[in-house]
Amino acid sequence: MWEIKMNILILLVGSNPLPSYIVGDYLMKKGRAEAKKALPEPGKIILVHSKDTEKFAKRVSNKLNIQPEPEYVDLNTDERNPCVIVKGIQGKLDELAKADVINTIHLNYTGGTKPMSLYGSIAVNEWIEKEKKKDKIKVILSDIDPNNHKIVLREKPDYPLDGDMLDVVKVKTDTVLDLHDMKTVHAGVQHLTIPIPEDRLMEFAYQAIIKYRNNQKQIFQIFSKIKIRGRSSQEKERSINRQIPQTDFQANFNQISTEFPSLGNFDFNQGKLPFIEFFTGKWLEDLVLNTLTKLKAATPIDEIAKGVEASYGNRKTEIDVIAIRGYKLFLFSCTTSQEIKWVKQKAFEALHRAEQLGGEHAKLIVVSLMHNRRVQGNSFTEDNNLDELKKDLAQFDAARNCRLTGIDDLQGECEGRGTFTQRLKSIIMGVE
């Protein structure tokens, strides 16, 4: 009698559900002819989770639209207990074996804790031995290599054979946030803070960079007494109008446009808020956005957004700029500060967010106005430079997924040498 043989995929869901989503999405895709035999399409998916990660397992199932419904192994609060892990997985295999003939069991251990990975593997192999089906059921153990973006098996080759999974598995920012049980408050934008042509943006950025390089940055404090309050743009605009009379604002703008002719003839029909935000720092985010947008034409960048806002529980978070290539996240944290203590603080905050959202599949790029290294004759830069910051980050093993870029790369970009563009291209393409 002809019998249907079942291919089982076991995914371990830890605090970062993205790896489970990546593997599930790849293996469920049609047309993987070269991998069907080595990595068959799963007929049943088992999601192993703890009490804390149950919501992530449900999100993975929902976003992948897994059909038939997946099986769940709930470890409750015992995600580090060997006996509970082994018993839970073997019990689920017992149930499935009664219903269908099992052909393969594929355990991907990228997403779980170390105990889940170790004892998950032991659970599968012991179950095969117990059932005396070593010659009848193929066991596949796999991991996602974060460097070559392939599924790595015990024996070569890695999959996919041609290209890598970044070419196949594509995620969007809202998908990543949803997997982490975060609500998208603002999806971000692809336009600059103020409607300024590219040549004027670059001119302003160059003038601003030269002022910071020469320590002539007092002009950027012109709006420092204004405290922008409110949630919506309208509330923020009203807050600004209450704090600064039109005559004072016009006087400030006249002073700014004298020092920065590229900002002259600005149209305030959209209010004062965009201009103030741009001038007090968001111009740097705009420079990053503009560079990425141009780079996208020649680089496999799938998504770019500026000013993404999300919430989880009662907490809110904002991503200055994000770029996605396949499923690899590139989070940009931008600051016009040149002081190492403030840039380091911002870097650690952003590193936490990058680790939370992407783990090994995310990189943080900190864009500041710090010098690459100490500048001779400039005592301020003795401690306040990117080389010193890199040493500080290395002490906490934070440098691995973090890249630093500063005033030297940015100035070269504004001068037409493409230094910032080339740096971002190297990072996004995995050269550095």
Short mmCIF file of C-alpha atoms in Angstrom, two decimals:
data_model
loop_
_atom_site.label_atom_id
_atom_site.label_comp_id
_atom_site.label_asym_id
_atom_site.label_seq_id
_atom_site.Cartn_x
_atom_site.Cartn_y
_atom_site.Cartn_z
CA MET A 1 0.00 0.00 0.00
CA TRP A 2 1.31 3.47 -0.92
CA GLU A 3 2.04 5.61 2.15
CA ILE A 4 2.69 9.31 2.66
CA LYS A 5 5.97 10.05 4.38
CA MET A 6 6.20 13.14 6.53
CA ASN A 7 9.10 15.62 6.65
CA ILE A 8 9.32 17.29 10.05
CA LEU A 9 11.01 20.62 10.77
CA ILE A 10 11.80 21.52 14.39
CA LEU A 11 12.46 25.19 15.09
CA LEU A 12 13.76 26.40 18.44
CA VAL A 13 12.27 29.79 19.28
CA GLY A 14 14.38 31.95 21.59
CA SER A 15 14.24 35.63 22.48
CA ASN A 16 14.98 36.50 18.86
CA PRO A 17 12.41 34.80 16.59
CA LEU A 18 13.97 36.09 13.34
CA PRO A 19 16.17 32.99 12.69
CA SER A 20 13.15 30.68 12.98
CA TYR A 21 11.25 32.87 10.53
CA ILE A 22 14.19 32.87 8.08
CA VAL A 23 14.59 29.09 8.08
CA GLY A 24 10.85 28.47 7.88
CA ASP A 25 10.40 30.94 5.02
CA TYR A 26 13.28 29.47 3.04
CA LEU A 27 12.28 25.83 3.46
CA MET A 28 8.62 26.51 2.67
CA LYS A 29 9.43 28.25 -0.61
CA LYS A 30 8.50 26.48 -3.79
CA GLY A 31 11.02 25.92 -6.55
CA ARG A 32 13.98 24.89 -4.41
CA ALA A 33 14.72 21.98 -6.72
CA GLU A 34 18.43 21.86 -5.88
CA ALA A 35 17.69 21.51 -2.16
CA LYS A 36 14.61 19.29 -2.13
CA LYS A 37 16.53 16.11 -1.39
CA ALA A 38 18.95 17.53 1.19
CA LEU A 39 16.47 20.01 2.70
CA PRO A 40 12.95 18.77 1.92
CA GLU A 41 9.94 21.01 2.25
CA PRO A 42 8.43 20.41 5.71
CA GLY A 43 5.04 18.75 5.96
CA LYS A 44 4.85 19.43 9.68
CA ILE A 45 6.58 22.12 11.73
CA ILE A 46 7.25 21.89 15.46
CA LEU A 47 7.91 25.14 17.33
CA VAL A 48 9.74 24.66 20.64
CA HIS A 49 9.38 27.61 23.00
CA SER A 50 9.40 28.71 26.63
CA LYS A 51 6.77 30.62 28.55
CA ASP A 52 8.49 33.89 27.65
CA THR A 53 8.88 33.08 23.95
CA GLU A 54 5.44 31.55 23.34
CA LYS A 55 4.22 34.84 21.86
CA PHE A 56 7.17 34.85 19.45
CA ALA A 57 6.41 31.28 18.35
CA LYS A 58 2.82 32.30 17.61
CA ARG A 59 4.09 35.31 15.66
CA VAL A 60 6.38 33.11 13.56
CA SER A 61 3.49 30.80 12.74
CA ASN A 62 1.24 33.72 11.86
CA LYS A 63 3.75 35.57 9.67
CA LEU A 64 4.71 32.38 7.81
CA ASN A 65 1.07 31.32 7.52
CA ILE A 66 2.09 27.77 8.41
CA GLN A 67 -0.34 25.17 7.07
CA PRO A 68 -1.24 22.73 8.48
CA GLU A 69 -1.14 24.35 11.90
CA PRO A 70 2.23 23.81 13.61
CA GLU A 71 2.74 21.70 16.68
CA TYR A 72 4.03 23.41 19.81
CA VAL A 73 6.34 22.12 22.53
CA ASP A 74 5.94 24.36 25.58
CA LEU A 75 8.93 24.19 27.91
CA ASN A 76 7.24 26.69 30.26
CA THR A 77 10.01 28.07 32.50
CA ASP A 78 12.27 25.03 32.00
CA GLU A 79 14.02 26.10 28.80
CA ARG A 80 17.36 25.20 30.39
CA ASN A 81 16.21 21.89 31.89
CA PRO A 82 17.62 18.94 29.87
CA CYS A 83 14.95 16.47 30.98
CA VAL A 84 12.07 18.80 30.07
CA ILE A 85 13.57 19.62 26.65
CA VAL A 86 14.21 15.98 25.74
CA LYS A 87 10.86 14.74 27.05
CA GLY A 88 8.93 17.54 25.30
CA ILE A 89 10.44 16.95 21.86
CA GLN A 90 10.35 13.16 22.07
CA GLY A 91 6.75 13.22 23.24
CA LYS A 92 5.76 15.30 20.22
CA LEU A 93 7.62 12.93 17.87
CA ASP A 94 5.76 10.00 19.46
CA GLU A 95 2.43 11.71 18.67
CA LEU A 96 3.34 12.44 15.07
CA ALA A 97 4.77 8.97 14.44
CA LYS A 98 1.39 7.44 15.33
CA ALA A 99 -0.34 9.49 12.63
CA ASP A 100 2.13 9.30 9.74
CA VAL A 101 5.30 7.63 8.61
CA ILE A 102 8.21 9.98 9.22
CA ASN A 103 10.72 10.43 6.40
CA THR A 104 13.02 13.16 7.76
CA ILE A 105 13.48 15.11 10.97
CA HIS A 106 15.20 18.46 10.45
CA LEU A 107 16.30 20.31 13.59
CA ASN A 108 17.50 23.87 13.08
CA TYR A 109 19.11 25.11 16.25
CA THR A 110 19.94 28.71 15.31
CA GLY A 111 17.17 30.37 17.29
CA GLY A 112 17.15 28.60 20.65
CA THR A 113 19.21 28.80 23.81
CA LYS A 114 22.36 26.68 24.04
CA PRO A 115 20.63 24.05 26.23
CA MET A 116 17.71 23.91 23.77
CA SER A 117 20.14 23.38 20.88
CA LEU A 118 22.20 20.70 22.65
CA TYR A 119 19.37 18.71 24.19
CA GLY A 120 17.15 19.17 21.17
CA SER A 121 19.79 17.35 19.13
CA ILE A 122 20.12 14.66 21.80
CA ALA A 123 16.32 14.27 21.93
CA VAL A 124 16.05 13.63 18.18
CA ASN A 125 18.97 11.20 17.98
CA GLU A 126 17.90 9.27 21.08
CA TRP A 127 14.34 9.00 19.73
CA ILE A 128 15.65 7.56 16.45
CA GLU A 129 17.72 5.00 18.36
CA LYS A 130 14.80 4.09 20.63
CA GLU A 131 12.46 3.59 17.69
CA LYS A 132 15.14 1.60 15.83
CA LYS A 133 14.61 3.78 12.76
CA LYS A 134 18.14 4.97 12.16
CA ASP A 135 18.14 3.53 8.66
CA LYS A 136 14.60 4.63 7.85
CA ILE A 137 14.48 8.24 9.05
CA LYS A 138 17.02 10.84 7.96
CA VAL A 139 18.12 13.31 10.62
CA ILE A 140 19.16 16.79 9.48
CA LEU A 141 20.88 19.20 11.87
CA SER A 142 21.37 22.74 10.61
CA ASP A 143 22.42 26.25 11.50
CA ILE A 144 22.33 29.62 9.71
CA ASP A 145 25.83 30.97 9.15
CA PRO A 146 25.59 34.74 9.77
CA ASN A 147 28.68 35.36 7.65
CA ASN A 148 27.91 33.48 4.40
CA HIS A 149 24.11 33.56 4.88
CA LYS A 150 23.63 29.89 4.09
CA ILE A 151 22.12 26.91 5.90
CA VAL A 152 25.07 24.91 7.16
CA LEU A 153 24.79 21.13 7.51
CA ARG A 154 27.23 18.67 9.04
CA GLU A 155 28.40 17.68 5.60
CA LYS A 156 28.95 20.04 2.68
CA PRO A 157 27.54 21.65 0.63
CA ASP A 158 25.82 24.58 2.30
CA TYR A 159 22.50 25.83 0.97
CA PRO A 160 21.44 27.47 -1.23
CA LEU A 161 24.01 26.23 -3.69
CA ASP A 162 23.87 29.41 -5.79
CA GLY A 163 23.97 32.77 -4.07
CA ASP A 164 22.78 32.95 -0.49
CA MET A 165 19.56 33.21 1.49
CA LEU A 166 19.64 36.99 1.34
CA ASP A 167 18.67 36.59 -2.31
CA VAL A 168 15.67 34.45 -1.38
CA VAL A 169 14.30 35.46 2.02
CA LYS A 170 13.09 39.06 2.15
CA VAL A 171 11.68 40.74 5.25
CA LYS A 172 10.22 44.17 5.83
CA THR A 173 10.66 46.37 8.86
CA ASP A 174 7.07 45.87 10.03
CA THR A 175 7.53 42.08 9.79
CA VAL A 176 10.62 42.23 12.01
CA LEU A 177 8.81 44.40 14.55
CA ASP A 178 5.72 42.19 14.50
CA LEU A 179 7.81 39.05 15.07
CA HIS A 180 9.08 40.70 18.26
CA ASP A 181 5.54 41.56 19.36
CA MET A 182 6.18 45.24 18.72
CA LYS A 183 3.62 47.65 17.34
CA THR A 184 4.64 49.90 14.45
CA VAL A 185 3.77 53.43 15.53
CA HIS A 186 5.35 55.12 12.51
CA ALA A 187 6.59 53.13 9.52
CA GLY A 188 9.21 55.72 8.68
CA VAL A 189 9.70 57.84 5.58
CA GLN A 190 11.88 57.88 2.48
CA HIS A 191 12.05 61.66 2.13
CA LEU A 192 14.23 64.34 3.69
CA THR A 193 13.17 66.34 6.74
CA ILE A 194 12.83 69.49 4.63
CA PRO A 195 12.22 69.68 0.86
CA ILE A 196 15.76 70.58 -0.15
CA PRO A 197 17.50 69.56 -3.43
CA GLU A 198 20.41 67.14 -3.11
CA ASP A 199 23.04 69.69 -4.13
CA ARG A 200 21.87 72.10 -1.40
CA LEU A 201 21.76 69.29 1.17
CA MET A 202 25.36 68.40 0.35
CA GLU A 203 26.38 72.06 0.44
CA PHE A 204 24.80 72.56 3.84
CA ALA A 205 26.28 69.33 5.20
CA TYR A 206 29.75 70.35 4.03
CA GLN A 207 29.44 73.79 5.63
CA ALA A 208 28.16 72.23 8.87
CA ILE A 209 30.98 69.67 8.93
CA ILE A 210 33.63 72.38 8.45
CA LYS A 211 32.15 74.37 11.35
CA TYR A 212 32.25 71.28 13.59
CA ARG A 213 35.80 70.51 12.46
CA ASN A 214 36.89 74.07 13.31
CA ASN A 215 34.92 74.09 16.60
CA GLN A 216 32.64 76.85 15.33
CA LYS A 217 29.41 75.13 16.29
CA GLN A 218 27.75 77.79 18.45
CA ILE A 219 25.28 78.54 15.66
CA PHE A 220 23.74 75.07 16.10
CA GLN A 221 22.67 76.03 19.64
CA ILE A 222 20.45 78.83 18.37
CA PHE A 223 17.27 76.86 19.14
CA SER A 224 18.62 75.18 22.29
CA LYS A 225 16.12 76.92 24.60
CA ILE A 226 13.15 75.51 22.69
CA LYS A 227 11.73 72.35 24.25
CA ILE A 228 9.68 70.54 21.63
CA ARG A 229 6.72 68.85 23.31
CA GLY A 230 3.79 66.85 22.04
CA ARG A 231 3.13 63.63 20.16
CA SER A 232 1.79 64.80 16.83
CA SER A 233 3.47 67.27 14.48
CA GLN A 234 0.62 69.70 15.11
CA GLU A 235 1.15 69.58 18.89
CA LYS A 236 4.89 70.07 18.46
CA GLU A 237 4.32 73.02 16.13
CA ARG A 238 2.02 74.69 18.65
CA SER A 239 4.61 74.07 21.36
CA ILE A 240 7.24 75.86 19.27
CA ASN A 241 4.96 78.80 18.53
CA ARG A 242 4.27 79.27 22.25
CA GLN A 243 7.98 79.46 23.01
CA ILE A 244 9.33 81.69 20.27
CA PRO A 245 7.62 84.75 18.74
CA GLN A 246 7.59 85.00 14.95
CA THR A 247 9.90 88.03 14.99
CA ASP A 248 12.53 86.18 17.06
CA PHE A 249 12.28 83.11 14.86
CA GLN A 250 12.70 85.24 11.72
CA ALA A 251 15.76 86.88 13.21
CA ASN A 252 17.25 83.46 14.00
CA PHE A 253 16.49 82.22 10.50
CA ASN A 254 18.10 85.30 8.94
CA GLN A 255 21.26 84.64 10.94
CA ILE A 256 21.28 80.98 9.90
CA SER A 257 20.66 81.70 6.20
CA THR A 258 23.50 84.24 6.24
CA GLU A 259 25.95 81.61 7.47
CA PHE A 260 24.34 78.83 5.40
CA PRO A 261 23.18 80.29 2.06
CA SER A 262 22.01 76.83 0.99
CA LEU A 263 19.09 77.24 3.43
CA GLY A 264 17.96 80.61 2.09
CA ASN A 265 14.46 81.13 0.68
CA PHE A 266 13.07 78.36 2.86
CA ASP A 267 9.30 77.90 2.58
CA PHE A 268 7.70 77.77 6.05
CA ASN A 269 4.25 76.74 4.80
CA GLN A 270 4.75 73.41 6.60
CA GLY A 271 5.65 75.18 9.81
CA LYS A 272 8.82 75.75 11.81
CA LEU A 273 9.18 72.20 13.17
CA PRO A 274 10.81 70.56 10.11
CA PHE A 275 13.38 73.33 9.79
CA ILE A 276 14.31 73.28 13.49
CA GLU A 277 14.62 69.48 13.51
CA PHE A 278 16.74 69.54 10.35
CA PHE A 279 19.07 72.26 11.57
CA THR A 280 19.56 70.80 15.06
CA GLY A 281 20.66 67.37 13.86
CA LYS A 282 18.32 65.55 11.52
CA TRP A 283 20.37 66.79 8.56
CA LEU A 284 22.78 63.99 9.44
CA GLU A 285 19.98 61.39 9.17
CA ASP A 286 19.02 62.99 5.85
CA LEU A 287 22.59 62.64 4.62
CA VAL A 288 22.54 58.95 5.53
CA LEU A 289 19.15 58.47 3.84
CA ASN A 290 20.29 60.28 0.70
CA THR A 291 23.48 58.19 0.50
CA LEU A 292 21.58 54.91 0.95
CA THR A 293 18.97 55.91 -1.64
CA LYS A 294 21.67 56.50 -4.25
CA LEU A 295 23.46 53.32 -3.21
CA LYS A 296 20.29 51.27 -3.63
CA ALA A 297 20.49 51.68 -7.41
CA ALA A 298 23.73 49.64 -7.51
CA THR A 299 23.46 47.53 -4.35
CA PRO A 300 20.89 44.85 -3.37
CA ILE A 301 19.20 46.96 -0.70
CA ASP A 302 15.54 45.98 -0.41
CA GLU A 303 14.19 48.61 1.98
CA ILE A 304 15.20 51.96 3.46
CA ALA A 305 13.31 54.01 6.04
CA LYS A 306 14.05 56.97 8.30
CA GLY A 307 12.42 57.69 11.63
CA VAL A 308 10.80 54.30 12.32
CA GLU A 309 8.93 54.33 15.62
CA ALA A 310 7.74 51.25 17.49
CA SER A 311 6.29 50.41 20.89
CA TYR A 312 6.20 47.35 23.09
CA GLY A 313 4.28 47.45 26.31
CA ASN A 314 4.48 51.03 27.54
CA ARG A 315 7.91 51.63 26.04
CA LYS A 316 8.66 53.38 22.78
CA THR A 317 11.73 53.16 20.60
CA GLU A 318 12.90 54.95 17.48
CA ILE A 319 15.29 53.85 14.76
CA ASP A 320 17.04 56.81 13.10
CA VAL A 321 17.55 55.02 9.77
CA ILE A 322 17.20 51.37 8.78
CA ALA A 323 18.24 49.53 5.63
CA ILE A 324 17.44 45.89 4.92
CA ARG A 325 19.20 43.54 2.51
CA GLY A 326 17.24 40.31 2.33
CA TYR A 327 16.75 39.63 6.03
CA LYS A 328 19.92 41.36 7.24
CA LEU A 329 19.22 44.52 9.19
CA PHE A 330 21.43 47.61 9.13
CA LEU A 331 20.45 50.04 11.87
CA PHE A 332 21.91 53.54 11.78
CA SER A 333 22.29 55.63 14.92
CA CYS A 334 23.07 59.25 14.08
CA THR A 335 24.39 62.01 16.32
CA THR A 336 26.16 65.31 15.69
CA SER A 337 28.00 64.93 19.00
CA GLN A 338 31.81 64.80 19.02
CA GLU A 339 32.10 63.74 22.67
CA ILE A 340 32.94 60.09 23.21
CA LYS A 341 30.73 59.70 26.29
CA TRP A 342 27.58 60.76 24.43
CA VAL A 343 28.37 58.83 21.25
CA LYS A 344 29.21 55.73 23.31
CA GLN A 345 25.95 56.00 25.24
CA LYS A 346 23.97 56.28 22.02
CA ALA A 347 25.93 53.37 20.53
CA PHE A 348 25.15 51.04 23.43
CA GLU A 349 21.47 51.95 23.35
CA ALA A 350 21.32 51.23 19.62
CA LEU A 351 23.35 48.03 20.00
CA HIS A 352 20.76 46.69 22.40
CA ARG A 353 18.04 47.39 19.84
CA ALA A 354 20.03 45.81 17.00
CA GLU A 355 20.72 42.70 19.08
CA GLN A 356 17.07 42.46 20.06
CA LEU A 357 15.72 42.77 16.51
CA GLY A 358 18.31 40.86 14.51
CA GLY A 359 20.90 39.23 16.73
CA GLU A 360 23.77 38.03 14.55
CA HIS A 361 21.75 39.07 11.50
CA ALA A 362 21.91 42.77 12.34
CA LYS A 363 24.64 45.38 12.17
CA LEU A 364 24.72 48.78 13.82
CA ILE A 365 26.35 51.72 12.06
CA VAL A 366 27.03 54.67 14.35
CA VAL A 367 27.30 57.91 12.36
CA SER A 368 28.77 60.80 14.35
CA LEU A 369 30.95 63.85 13.83
CA MET A 370 33.89 62.41 15.76
CA HIS A 371 37.30 62.29 14.10
CA ASN A 372 38.69 58.88 13.11
CA ARG A 373 41.75 59.36 15.30
CA ARG A 374 43.58 61.96 17.35
CA VAL A 375 44.23 65.19 15.43
CA GLN A 376 47.64 66.73 16.05
CA GLY A 377 47.32 70.04 17.84
CA ASN A 378 43.72 69.37 18.88
CA SER A 379 43.71 68.30 22.53
CA PHE A 380 39.96 67.62 22.50
CA THR A 381 40.46 64.74 20.06
CA GLU A 382 43.02 62.94 22.26
CA ASP A 383 40.23 61.01 23.96
CA ASN A 384 37.32 61.93 21.71
CA ASN A 385 37.96 59.94 18.54
CA LEU A 386 36.63 56.80 16.89
CA ASP A 387 39.77 54.74 17.60
CA GLU A 388 39.23 55.26 21.33
CA LEU A 389 35.53 54.49 21.03
CA LYS A 390 36.33 51.28 19.16
CA LYS A 391 38.58 50.20 22.04
CA ASP A 392 35.82 50.89 24.55
CA LEU A 393 33.29 48.87 22.56
CA ALA A 394 35.75 45.98 22.15
CA GLN A 395 35.98 45.61 25.95
CA PHE A 396 32.29 44.68 25.99
CA ASP A 397 32.45 42.48 22.85
CA ALA A 398 30.25 45.12 21.24
CA ALA A 399 32.51 45.88 18.27
CA ARG A 400 31.66 42.63 16.47
CA ASN A 401 28.36 43.85 15.02
CA CYS A 402 29.04 47.57 15.22
CA ARG A 403 30.71 49.86 12.68
CA LEU A 404 31.77 53.46 13.32
CA THR A 405 31.95 56.26 10.81
CA GLY A 406 32.60 59.92 11.41
CA ILE A 407 33.49 63.36 10.19
CA ASP A 408 36.31 62.23 7.88
CA ASP A 409 34.13 59.89 5.81
CA LEU A 410 31.31 62.44 5.74
CA GLN A 411 33.52 65.32 4.63
CA GLY A 412 34.98 63.19 1.85
CA GLU A 413 31.46 62.40 0.66
CA CYS A 414 30.50 66.09 0.57
CA GLU A 415 33.68 66.85 -1.37
CA GLY A 416 32.65 64.38 -4.05
CA ARG A 417 35.11 61.60 -3.17
CA GLY A 418 32.38 59.10 -2.27
CA THR A 419 34.09 58.01 0.96
CA PHE A 420 30.87 57.58 2.94
CA THR A 421 29.17 55.78 0.04
CA GLN A 422 32.04 53.32 -0.31
CA ARG A 423 32.10 52.71 3.43
CA LEU A 424 28.39 51.89 3.55
CA LYS A 425 28.66 49.69 0.47
CA SER A 426 31.47 47.67 2.10
CA ILE A 427 29.40 47.18 5.25
CA ILE A 428 26.17 46.23 3.48
CA MET A 429 27.92 43.83 1.09
CA GLY A 430 29.70 42.15 4.02
CA VAL A 431 33.22 43.19 3.08
CA GLU A 432 33.72 44.63 6.57
#
